[in-house]
Short mmCIF file of C-alpha atoms and ligand atoms in Angstrom, two decimals:
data_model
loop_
_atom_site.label_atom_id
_atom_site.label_comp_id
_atom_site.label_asym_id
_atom_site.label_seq_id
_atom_site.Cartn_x
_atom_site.Cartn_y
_atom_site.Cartn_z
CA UNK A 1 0.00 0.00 0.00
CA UNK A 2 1.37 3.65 -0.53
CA UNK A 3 1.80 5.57 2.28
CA UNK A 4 2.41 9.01 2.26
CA UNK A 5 6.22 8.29 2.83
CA UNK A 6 6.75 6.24 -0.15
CA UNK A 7 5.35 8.47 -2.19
CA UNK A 8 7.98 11.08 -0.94
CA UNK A 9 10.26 8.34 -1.94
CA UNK A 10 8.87 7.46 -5.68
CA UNK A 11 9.03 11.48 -6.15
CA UNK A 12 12.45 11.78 -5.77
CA UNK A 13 13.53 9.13 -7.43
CA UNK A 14 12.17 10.35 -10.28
CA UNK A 15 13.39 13.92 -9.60
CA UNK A 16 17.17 12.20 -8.87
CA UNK A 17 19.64 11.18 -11.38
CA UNK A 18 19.78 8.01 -12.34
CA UNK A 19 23.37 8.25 -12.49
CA UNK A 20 23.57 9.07 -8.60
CA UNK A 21 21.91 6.49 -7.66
CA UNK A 22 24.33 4.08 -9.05
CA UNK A 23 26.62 4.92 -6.30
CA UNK A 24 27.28 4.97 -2.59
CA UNK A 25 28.54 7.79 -0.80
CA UNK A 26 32.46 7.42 -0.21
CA UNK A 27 33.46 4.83 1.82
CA UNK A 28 36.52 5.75 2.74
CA UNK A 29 35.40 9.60 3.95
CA UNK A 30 32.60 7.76 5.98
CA UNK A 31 35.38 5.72 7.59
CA UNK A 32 36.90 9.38 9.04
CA UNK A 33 33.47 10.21 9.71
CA UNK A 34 32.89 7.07 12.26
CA UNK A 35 36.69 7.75 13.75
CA UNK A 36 35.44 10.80 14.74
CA UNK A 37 32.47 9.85 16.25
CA UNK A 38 34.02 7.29 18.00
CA UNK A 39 37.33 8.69 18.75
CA UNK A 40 39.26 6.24 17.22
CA UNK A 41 43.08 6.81 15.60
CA UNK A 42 41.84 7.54 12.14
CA UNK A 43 44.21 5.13 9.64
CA UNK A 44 41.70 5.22 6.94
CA UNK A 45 41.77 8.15 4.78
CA UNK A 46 45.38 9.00 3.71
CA UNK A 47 45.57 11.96 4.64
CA UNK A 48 48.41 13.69 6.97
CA UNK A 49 48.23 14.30 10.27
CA UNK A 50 51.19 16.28 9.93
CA UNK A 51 52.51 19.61 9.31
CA UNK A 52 52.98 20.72 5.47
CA UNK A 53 56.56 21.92 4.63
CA UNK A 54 57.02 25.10 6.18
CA UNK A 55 57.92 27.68 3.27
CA UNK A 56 54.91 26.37 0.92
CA UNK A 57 52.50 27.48 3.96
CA UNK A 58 54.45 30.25 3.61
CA UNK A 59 54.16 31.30 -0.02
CA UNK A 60 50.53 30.79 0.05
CA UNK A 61 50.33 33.47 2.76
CA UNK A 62 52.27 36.00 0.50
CA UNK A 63 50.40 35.22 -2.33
CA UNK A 64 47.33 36.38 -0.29
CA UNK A 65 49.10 39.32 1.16
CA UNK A 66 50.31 39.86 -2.57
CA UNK A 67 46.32 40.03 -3.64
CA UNK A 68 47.15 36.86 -5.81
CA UNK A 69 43.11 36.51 -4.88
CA UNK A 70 41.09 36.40 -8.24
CA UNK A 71 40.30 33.53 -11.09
CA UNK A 72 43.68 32.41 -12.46
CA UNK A 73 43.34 31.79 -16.12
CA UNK A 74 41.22 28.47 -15.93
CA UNK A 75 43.63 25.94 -17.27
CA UNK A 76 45.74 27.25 -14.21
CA UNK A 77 48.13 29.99 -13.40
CA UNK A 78 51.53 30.59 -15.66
CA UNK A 79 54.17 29.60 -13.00
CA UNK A 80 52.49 26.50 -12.17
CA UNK A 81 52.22 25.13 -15.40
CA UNK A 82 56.00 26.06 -16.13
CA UNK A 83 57.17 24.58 -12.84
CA UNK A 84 55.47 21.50 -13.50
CA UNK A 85 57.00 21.38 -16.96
CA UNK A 86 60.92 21.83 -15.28
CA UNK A 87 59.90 18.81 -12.70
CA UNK A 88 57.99 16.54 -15.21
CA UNK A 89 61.30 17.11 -17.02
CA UNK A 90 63.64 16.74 -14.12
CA UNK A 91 62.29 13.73 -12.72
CA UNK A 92 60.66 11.89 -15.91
CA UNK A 93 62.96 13.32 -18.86
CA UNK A 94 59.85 14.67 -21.11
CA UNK A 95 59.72 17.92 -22.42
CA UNK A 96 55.63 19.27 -22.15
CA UNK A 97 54.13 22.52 -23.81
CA UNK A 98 53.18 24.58 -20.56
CA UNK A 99 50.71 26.43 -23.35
CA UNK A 100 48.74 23.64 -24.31
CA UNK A 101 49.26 19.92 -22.61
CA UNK A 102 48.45 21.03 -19.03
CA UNK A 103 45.01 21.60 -17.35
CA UNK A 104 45.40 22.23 -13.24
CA UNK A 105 42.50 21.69 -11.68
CA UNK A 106 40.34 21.68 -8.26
CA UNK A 107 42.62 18.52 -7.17
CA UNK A 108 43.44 15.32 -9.12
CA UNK A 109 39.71 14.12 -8.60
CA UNK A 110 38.90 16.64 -10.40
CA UNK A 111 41.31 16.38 -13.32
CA UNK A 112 40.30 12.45 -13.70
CA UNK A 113 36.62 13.44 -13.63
CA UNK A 114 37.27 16.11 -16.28
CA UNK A 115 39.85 13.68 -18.65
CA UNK A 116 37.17 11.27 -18.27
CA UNK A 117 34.15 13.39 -19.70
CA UNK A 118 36.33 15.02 -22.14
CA UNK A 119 37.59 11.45 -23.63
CA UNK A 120 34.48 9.04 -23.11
CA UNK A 121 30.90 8.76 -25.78
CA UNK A 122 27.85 6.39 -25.04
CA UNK A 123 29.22 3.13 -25.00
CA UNK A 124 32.51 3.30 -24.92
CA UNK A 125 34.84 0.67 -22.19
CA UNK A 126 37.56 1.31 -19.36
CA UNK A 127 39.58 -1.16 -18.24
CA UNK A 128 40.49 -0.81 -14.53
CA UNK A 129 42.73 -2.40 -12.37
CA UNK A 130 41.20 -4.20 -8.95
CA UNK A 131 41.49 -3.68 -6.14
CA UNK A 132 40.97 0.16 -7.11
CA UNK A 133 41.29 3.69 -5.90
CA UNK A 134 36.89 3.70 -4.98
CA UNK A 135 36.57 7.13 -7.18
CA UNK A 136 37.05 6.03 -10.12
CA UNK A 137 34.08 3.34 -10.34
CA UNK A 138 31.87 6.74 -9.61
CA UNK A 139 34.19 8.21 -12.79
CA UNK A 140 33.08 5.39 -14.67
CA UNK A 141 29.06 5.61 -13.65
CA UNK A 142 29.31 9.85 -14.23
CA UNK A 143 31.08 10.10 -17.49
CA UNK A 144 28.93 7.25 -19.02
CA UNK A 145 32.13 4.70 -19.54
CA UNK A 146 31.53 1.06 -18.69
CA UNK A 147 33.94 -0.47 -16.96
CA UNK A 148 36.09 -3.92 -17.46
CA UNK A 149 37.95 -5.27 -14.11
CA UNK A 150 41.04 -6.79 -14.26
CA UNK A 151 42.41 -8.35 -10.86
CA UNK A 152 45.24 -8.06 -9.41
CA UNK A 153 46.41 -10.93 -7.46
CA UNK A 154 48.02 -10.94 -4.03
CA UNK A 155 50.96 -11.18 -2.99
CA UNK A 156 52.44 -9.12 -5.48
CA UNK A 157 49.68 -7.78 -7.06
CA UNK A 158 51.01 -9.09 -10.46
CA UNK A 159 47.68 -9.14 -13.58
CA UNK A 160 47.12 -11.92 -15.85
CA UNK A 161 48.17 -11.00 -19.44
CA UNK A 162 45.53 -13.28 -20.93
CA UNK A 163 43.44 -11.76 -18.78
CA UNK A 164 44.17 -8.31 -19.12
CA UNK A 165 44.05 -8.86 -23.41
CA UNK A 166 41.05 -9.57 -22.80
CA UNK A 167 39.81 -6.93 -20.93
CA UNK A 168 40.69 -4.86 -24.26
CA UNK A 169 38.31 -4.98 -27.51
CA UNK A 170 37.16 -2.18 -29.94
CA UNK A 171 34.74 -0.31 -27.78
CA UNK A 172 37.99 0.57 -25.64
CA UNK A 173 38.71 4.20 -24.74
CA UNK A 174 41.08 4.39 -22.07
CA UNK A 175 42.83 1.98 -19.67
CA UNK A 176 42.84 3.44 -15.86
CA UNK A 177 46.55 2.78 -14.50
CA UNK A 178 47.11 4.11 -11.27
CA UNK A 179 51.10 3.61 -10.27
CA UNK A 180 52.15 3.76 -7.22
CA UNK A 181 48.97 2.23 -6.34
CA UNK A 182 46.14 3.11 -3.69
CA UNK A 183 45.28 0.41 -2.16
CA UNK A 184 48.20 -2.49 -2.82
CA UNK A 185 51.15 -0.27 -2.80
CA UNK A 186 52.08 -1.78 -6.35
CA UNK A 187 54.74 -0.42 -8.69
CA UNK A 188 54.04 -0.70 -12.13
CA UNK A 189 57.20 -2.17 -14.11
CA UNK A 190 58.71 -0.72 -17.30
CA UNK A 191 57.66 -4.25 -18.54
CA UNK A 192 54.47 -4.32 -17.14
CA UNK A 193 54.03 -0.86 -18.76
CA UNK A 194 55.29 -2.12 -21.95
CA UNK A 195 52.71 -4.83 -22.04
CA UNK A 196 49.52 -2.60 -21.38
CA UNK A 197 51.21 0.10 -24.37
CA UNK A 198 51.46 -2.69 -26.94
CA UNK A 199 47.62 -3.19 -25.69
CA UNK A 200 46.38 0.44 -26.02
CA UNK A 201 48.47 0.74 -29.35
CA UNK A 202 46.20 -2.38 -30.67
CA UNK A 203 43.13 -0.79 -29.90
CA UNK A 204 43.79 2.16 -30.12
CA UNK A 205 43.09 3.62 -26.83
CA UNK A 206 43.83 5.93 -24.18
CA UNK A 207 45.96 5.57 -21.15
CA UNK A 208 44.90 7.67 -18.18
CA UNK A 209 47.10 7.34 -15.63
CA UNK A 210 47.36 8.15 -12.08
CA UNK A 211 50.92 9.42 -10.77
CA UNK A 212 49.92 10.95 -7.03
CA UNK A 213 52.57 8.56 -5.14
CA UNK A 214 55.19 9.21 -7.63
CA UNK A 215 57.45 10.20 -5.01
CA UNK A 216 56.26 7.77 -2.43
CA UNK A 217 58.50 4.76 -3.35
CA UNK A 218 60.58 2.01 -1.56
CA UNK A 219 63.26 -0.77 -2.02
CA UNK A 220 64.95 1.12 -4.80
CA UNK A 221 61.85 0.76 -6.80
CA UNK A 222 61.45 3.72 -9.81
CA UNK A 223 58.63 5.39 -11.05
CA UNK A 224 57.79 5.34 -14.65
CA UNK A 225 55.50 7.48 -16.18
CA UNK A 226 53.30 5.37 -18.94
CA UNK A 227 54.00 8.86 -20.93
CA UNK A 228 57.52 7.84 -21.37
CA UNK A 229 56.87 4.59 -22.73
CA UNK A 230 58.09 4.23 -26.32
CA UNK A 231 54.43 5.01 -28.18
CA UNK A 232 52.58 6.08 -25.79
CA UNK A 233 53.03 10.09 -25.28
CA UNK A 234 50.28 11.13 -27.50
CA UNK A 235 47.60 8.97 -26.06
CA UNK A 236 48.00 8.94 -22.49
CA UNK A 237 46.71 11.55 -19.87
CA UNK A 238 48.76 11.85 -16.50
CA UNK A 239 47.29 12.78 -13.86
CA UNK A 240 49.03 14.22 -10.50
CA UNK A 241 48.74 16.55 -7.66
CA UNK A 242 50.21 18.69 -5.23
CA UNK A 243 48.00 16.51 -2.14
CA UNK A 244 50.33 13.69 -1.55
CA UNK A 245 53.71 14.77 -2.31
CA UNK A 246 53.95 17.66 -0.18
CA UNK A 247 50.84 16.82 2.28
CA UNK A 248 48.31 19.34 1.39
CA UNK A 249 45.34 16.96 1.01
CA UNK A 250 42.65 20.16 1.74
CA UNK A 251 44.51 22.20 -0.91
CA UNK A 252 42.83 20.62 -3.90
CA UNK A 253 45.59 21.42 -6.69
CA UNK A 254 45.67 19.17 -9.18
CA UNK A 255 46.60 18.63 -13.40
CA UNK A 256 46.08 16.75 -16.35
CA UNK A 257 48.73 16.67 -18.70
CA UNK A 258 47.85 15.37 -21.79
CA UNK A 259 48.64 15.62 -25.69
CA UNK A 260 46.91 19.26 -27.23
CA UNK A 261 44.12 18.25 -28.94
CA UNK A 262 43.42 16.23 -25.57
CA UNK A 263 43.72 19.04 -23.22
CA UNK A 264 41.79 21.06 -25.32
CA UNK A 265 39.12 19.22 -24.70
CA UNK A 266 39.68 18.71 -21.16
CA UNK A 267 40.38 22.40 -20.42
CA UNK A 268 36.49 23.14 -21.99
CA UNK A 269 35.02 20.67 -19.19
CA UNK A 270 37.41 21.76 -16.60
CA UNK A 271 35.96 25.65 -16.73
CA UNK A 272 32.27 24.48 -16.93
CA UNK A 273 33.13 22.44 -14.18
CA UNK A 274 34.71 24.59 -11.81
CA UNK A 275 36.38 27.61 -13.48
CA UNK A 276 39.82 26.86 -11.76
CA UNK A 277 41.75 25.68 -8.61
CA UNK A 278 42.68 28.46 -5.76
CA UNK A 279 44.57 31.15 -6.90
CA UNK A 280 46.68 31.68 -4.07
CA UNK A 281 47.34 27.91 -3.66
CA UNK A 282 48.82 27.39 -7.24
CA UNK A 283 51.15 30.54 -7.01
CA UNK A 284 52.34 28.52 -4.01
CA UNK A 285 52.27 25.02 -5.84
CA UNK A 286 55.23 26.82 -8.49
CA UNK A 287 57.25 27.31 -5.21
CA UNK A 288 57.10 23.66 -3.98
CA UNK A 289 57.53 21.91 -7.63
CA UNK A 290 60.59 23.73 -7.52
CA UNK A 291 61.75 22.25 -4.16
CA UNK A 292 65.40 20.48 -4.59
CA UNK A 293 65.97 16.61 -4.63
CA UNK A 294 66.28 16.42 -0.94
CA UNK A 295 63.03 17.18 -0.23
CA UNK A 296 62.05 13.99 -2.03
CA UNK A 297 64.57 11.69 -1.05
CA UNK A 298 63.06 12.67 2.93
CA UNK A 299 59.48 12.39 1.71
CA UNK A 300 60.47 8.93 0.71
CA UNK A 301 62.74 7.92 3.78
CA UNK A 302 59.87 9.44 6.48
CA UNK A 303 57.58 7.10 4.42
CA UNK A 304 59.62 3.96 4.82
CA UNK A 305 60.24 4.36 8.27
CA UNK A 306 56.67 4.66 8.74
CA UNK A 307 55.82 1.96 6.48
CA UNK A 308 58.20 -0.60 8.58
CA UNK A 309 56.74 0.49 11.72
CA UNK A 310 52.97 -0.32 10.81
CA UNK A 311 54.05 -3.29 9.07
CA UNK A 312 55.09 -4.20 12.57
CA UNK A 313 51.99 -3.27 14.36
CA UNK A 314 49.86 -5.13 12.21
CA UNK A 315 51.83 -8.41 12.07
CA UNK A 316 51.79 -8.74 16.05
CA UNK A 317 48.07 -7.73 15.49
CA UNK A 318 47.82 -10.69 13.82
CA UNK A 319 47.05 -9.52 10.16
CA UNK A 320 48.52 -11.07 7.12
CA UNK A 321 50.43 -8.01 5.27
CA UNK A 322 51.19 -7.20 2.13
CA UNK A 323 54.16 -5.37 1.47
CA UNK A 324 53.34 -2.00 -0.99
CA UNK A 325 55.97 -1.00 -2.63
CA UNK A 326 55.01 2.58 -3.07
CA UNK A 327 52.33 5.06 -1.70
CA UNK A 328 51.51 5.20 1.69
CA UNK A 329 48.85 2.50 2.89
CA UNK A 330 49.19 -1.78 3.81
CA UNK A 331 46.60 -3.90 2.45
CA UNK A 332 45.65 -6.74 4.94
CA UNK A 333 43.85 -10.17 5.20
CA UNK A 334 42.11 -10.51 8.16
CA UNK A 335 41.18 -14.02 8.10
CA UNK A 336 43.84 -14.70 11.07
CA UNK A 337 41.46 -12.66 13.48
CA UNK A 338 38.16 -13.89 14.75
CA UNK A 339 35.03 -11.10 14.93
CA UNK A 340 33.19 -11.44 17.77
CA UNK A 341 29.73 -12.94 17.61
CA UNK A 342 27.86 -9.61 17.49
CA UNK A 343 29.36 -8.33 14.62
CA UNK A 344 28.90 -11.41 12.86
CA UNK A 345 25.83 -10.61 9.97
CA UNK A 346 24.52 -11.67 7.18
CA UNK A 347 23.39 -8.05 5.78
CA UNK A 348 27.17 -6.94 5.17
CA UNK A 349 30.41 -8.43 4.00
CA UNK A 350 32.75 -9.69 6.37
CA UNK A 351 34.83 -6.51 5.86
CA UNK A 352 32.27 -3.77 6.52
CA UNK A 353 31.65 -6.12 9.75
CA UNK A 354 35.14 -6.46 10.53
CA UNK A 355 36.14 -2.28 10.08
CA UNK A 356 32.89 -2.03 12.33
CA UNK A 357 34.00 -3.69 15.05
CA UNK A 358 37.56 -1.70 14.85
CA UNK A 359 36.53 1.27 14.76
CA UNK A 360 33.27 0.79 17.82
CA UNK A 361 35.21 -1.75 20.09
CA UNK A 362 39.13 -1.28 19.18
CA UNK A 363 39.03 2.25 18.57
CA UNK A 364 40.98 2.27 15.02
CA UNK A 365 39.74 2.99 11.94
CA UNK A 366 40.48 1.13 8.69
CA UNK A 367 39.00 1.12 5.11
CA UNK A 368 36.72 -2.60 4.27
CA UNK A 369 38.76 -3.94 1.16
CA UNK A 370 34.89 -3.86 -0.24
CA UNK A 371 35.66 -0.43 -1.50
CA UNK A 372 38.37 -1.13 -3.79
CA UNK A 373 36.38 -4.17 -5.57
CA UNK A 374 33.27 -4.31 -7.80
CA UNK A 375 31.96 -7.50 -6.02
CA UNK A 376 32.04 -6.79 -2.96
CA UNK A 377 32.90 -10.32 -1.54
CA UNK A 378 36.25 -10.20 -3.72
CA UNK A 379 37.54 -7.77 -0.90
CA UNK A 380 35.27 -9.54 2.37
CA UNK A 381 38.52 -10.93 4.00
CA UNK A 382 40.59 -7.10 3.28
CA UNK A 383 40.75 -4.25 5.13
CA UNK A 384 43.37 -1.29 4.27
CA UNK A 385 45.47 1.05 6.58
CA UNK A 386 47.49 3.59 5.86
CA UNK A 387 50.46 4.66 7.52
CA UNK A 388 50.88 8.88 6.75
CA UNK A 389 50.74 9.93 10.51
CA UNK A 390 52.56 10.65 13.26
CA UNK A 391 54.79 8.58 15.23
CA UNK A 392 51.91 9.12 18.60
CA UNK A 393 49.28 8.01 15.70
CA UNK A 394 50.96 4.96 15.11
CA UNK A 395 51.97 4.36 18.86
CA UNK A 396 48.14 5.08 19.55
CA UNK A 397 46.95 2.56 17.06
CA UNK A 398 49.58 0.26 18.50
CA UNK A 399 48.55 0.29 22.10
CA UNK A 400 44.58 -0.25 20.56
CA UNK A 401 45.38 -3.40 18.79
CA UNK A 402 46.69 -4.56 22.11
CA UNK A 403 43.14 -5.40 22.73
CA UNK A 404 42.92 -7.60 19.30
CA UNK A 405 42.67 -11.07 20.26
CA UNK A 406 44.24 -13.47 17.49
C1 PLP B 501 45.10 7.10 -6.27
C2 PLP B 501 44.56 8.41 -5.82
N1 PLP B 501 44.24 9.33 -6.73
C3 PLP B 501 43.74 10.51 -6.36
C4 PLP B 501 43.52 10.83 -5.03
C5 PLP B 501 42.95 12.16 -4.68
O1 PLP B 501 43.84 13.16 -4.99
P1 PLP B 501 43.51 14.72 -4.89
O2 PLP B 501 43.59 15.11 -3.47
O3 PLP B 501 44.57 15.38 -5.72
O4 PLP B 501 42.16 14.94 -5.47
C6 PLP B 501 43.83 9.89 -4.05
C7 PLP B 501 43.57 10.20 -2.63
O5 PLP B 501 43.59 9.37 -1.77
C8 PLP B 501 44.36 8.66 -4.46
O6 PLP B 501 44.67 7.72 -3.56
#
């Protein structure tokens, strides 16, 4: 029978989009939500807990006081775009046209959300990596693209060629690569690389790819951008940020950088989207792309000292690890540790149950590996942490998991 509630209900579903209804909110922002509220050590959304380096604070506070406060152009302000073209060629070797491959935008969301709608047409295929970064199923669902999934299997995270060949056919736009990797810590190999290129050559499709942990790496492992790859410059997009690499998560400054005709096209959906990133914060963003060497060499150490420490933690916790390689977060298996009775339900995966009971009764927060599949029950027995906090964080989240039984 219809009550008057329901038909509350039934109206706005038809007012909503169809689109939004596809998808849940964020997982992984709902995770910091619940730490809050039940003032647990928060090692869910990789964020910092941190200070940001000192003198970028400090050049976006002149660049206020300098009245640096109005729309930059909307592709993104002049010394920005040329410091990113000195570090791209720095660290990666390419040269890029400042004038016309680069689009900064609100944040590296943003700048996958706009490559996305400015590459994809009703019907067309991505083929994404899984476990995955969650935004970019939502990506998928608002630029129209339908996705393909190809796994990648613990403990190394390696794909299946056959597999990912597969994945590939000619309603193929775009490949999402995302190296280092959120969640597995994976680091892309020139050979892996060279396998997906000879892939995107064949069909002729894009390669959008992810670089925000570029500078997060361990064990002598190097970072390849898929826009070096013999082939590949004129059909990939890069996409990178200044959130990660110099801990300014609330900044929102991120870029495309992508062949002309590309970033034409991205640059039209950028401004309709949001006009531009914060002026102030970019003028600052040309200061810290132009920090020297050292400053990533002790982005990288900090990390690894981190990194061994929560390894640590969660071993005597009794989690199965998995070693990442890059970026800053430790995908776990939890199927060493028993969930007590209560939490035990039939209504949610074994995950969701499993980050509950951390979060109400241990008083740490985690992400449900749930988040990073399509089927949910692929990630039931995975939760992810992530280790970019403080040393009284980590000690914190230590003495909590004392209470872990095994
Ligand atoms: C793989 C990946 N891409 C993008 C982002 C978001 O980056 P931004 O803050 O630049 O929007 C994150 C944040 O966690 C991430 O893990």
């Amino acid at each position: 029978m219809s009550t008057p509630e329901t038909n509350i209900t039934h109206i706005a579903r038809r007012m909503l989009s169809a689109k939004a209804e596809q998808f849940t909110e964020s997982v992984i922002r709902e995770m910091t939500r619940l730490a809050l509220k039940h003032n647990a050590v928060n090692l869910s959304q990789g964020f910092p807990d941190f200070a940001a380096p000192l003198e970028i604070k400090e050049a976006a506070r002149q660049a206020i006081s300098d009245d640096i406060n109005q729309y930059a152009i909307t592709w993104g302000a002049k010394p920005l775009r040329d410091a990113i073209v000195q570090k791209f060629h720095r660290t990666q070797g390419l040269t890029i046209d400042p004038e016309r491959e680069i689009t900064i935008c609100c944040g590296s969301t943003e700048a996958m959300m706009s490559s996305m709608m400015a590459i994809i047409n009703p019907g067309d295929e991505i083929v994404v990596f899984e476990p995955f970064y969650e935004n970019y199923g939502p990506d998928a669902i608002l630029s129209g693209a339908t996705p393909r999934f190809v796994k990648l299997q613990p403990p190394d995270w390696t794909y299946d060629e056959k597999e990912l060949a597969a994945a590939f056919g000619p309603h193929t736009k775009a490949i999402i690569l995302n190296t280092p990797n959120n969640p597995t810590g994976k680091v892309f190999t020139r050979a892996e690389l060279e396998f997906i290129r000879d892939l995107c050559v064949r069909w002729n499709a894009f390669c959008i790819t992810d670089e925000i942990y570029e500078h997060i790496l361990y064990d002598g492992t190097e970072h390849i951008t898929m826009a070096r790859i013999d082939g590949m410059r004129d059909r990939t997009i890069v996409i990178n940020g200044m959130s990660k690499t110099y801990s300014v998560t609330g900044w929102r400054v991120g870029w495309a950088i992508a062949p002309p005709e590309t970033t034409q096209a991205i640059r039209k959906v950028h401004d309709f989207l949001t006009v531009g990133a914060a002026a102030p914060l970019q003028q600052a963003g040309a200061l810290a792309l132009s920090l020297p060497q050292t400053y990533y060499d002790n982005l990288a150490a900090t990390y690894a000292t981190k990194r061994a420490r929560l390894l640590k933690i969660l071993e005597q916790a009794g989690f199965i690890v998995y070693k990442p390689r890059g970026a800053y977060y430790i995908m776990t298996d939890t199927s060493r540790l028993t969930l007590p009775q209560k939490y035990r339900s039939s209504s949610e995966t074994a995950d969701v149950s499993f980050a509950r009971y951390l979060v109400e009764e241990i008083g740490v927060a985690c992400v449900p590996g749930s988040s990073f599949y399509n089927d949910s029950r692929d990630g039931a027995s995975q939760v992810r942490f992530t280790f970019c906090k403080k040393e009284e964080t980590l000690a914190a989240a230590e003495a909590r998991f004392a209470h872990l039984h095994p």
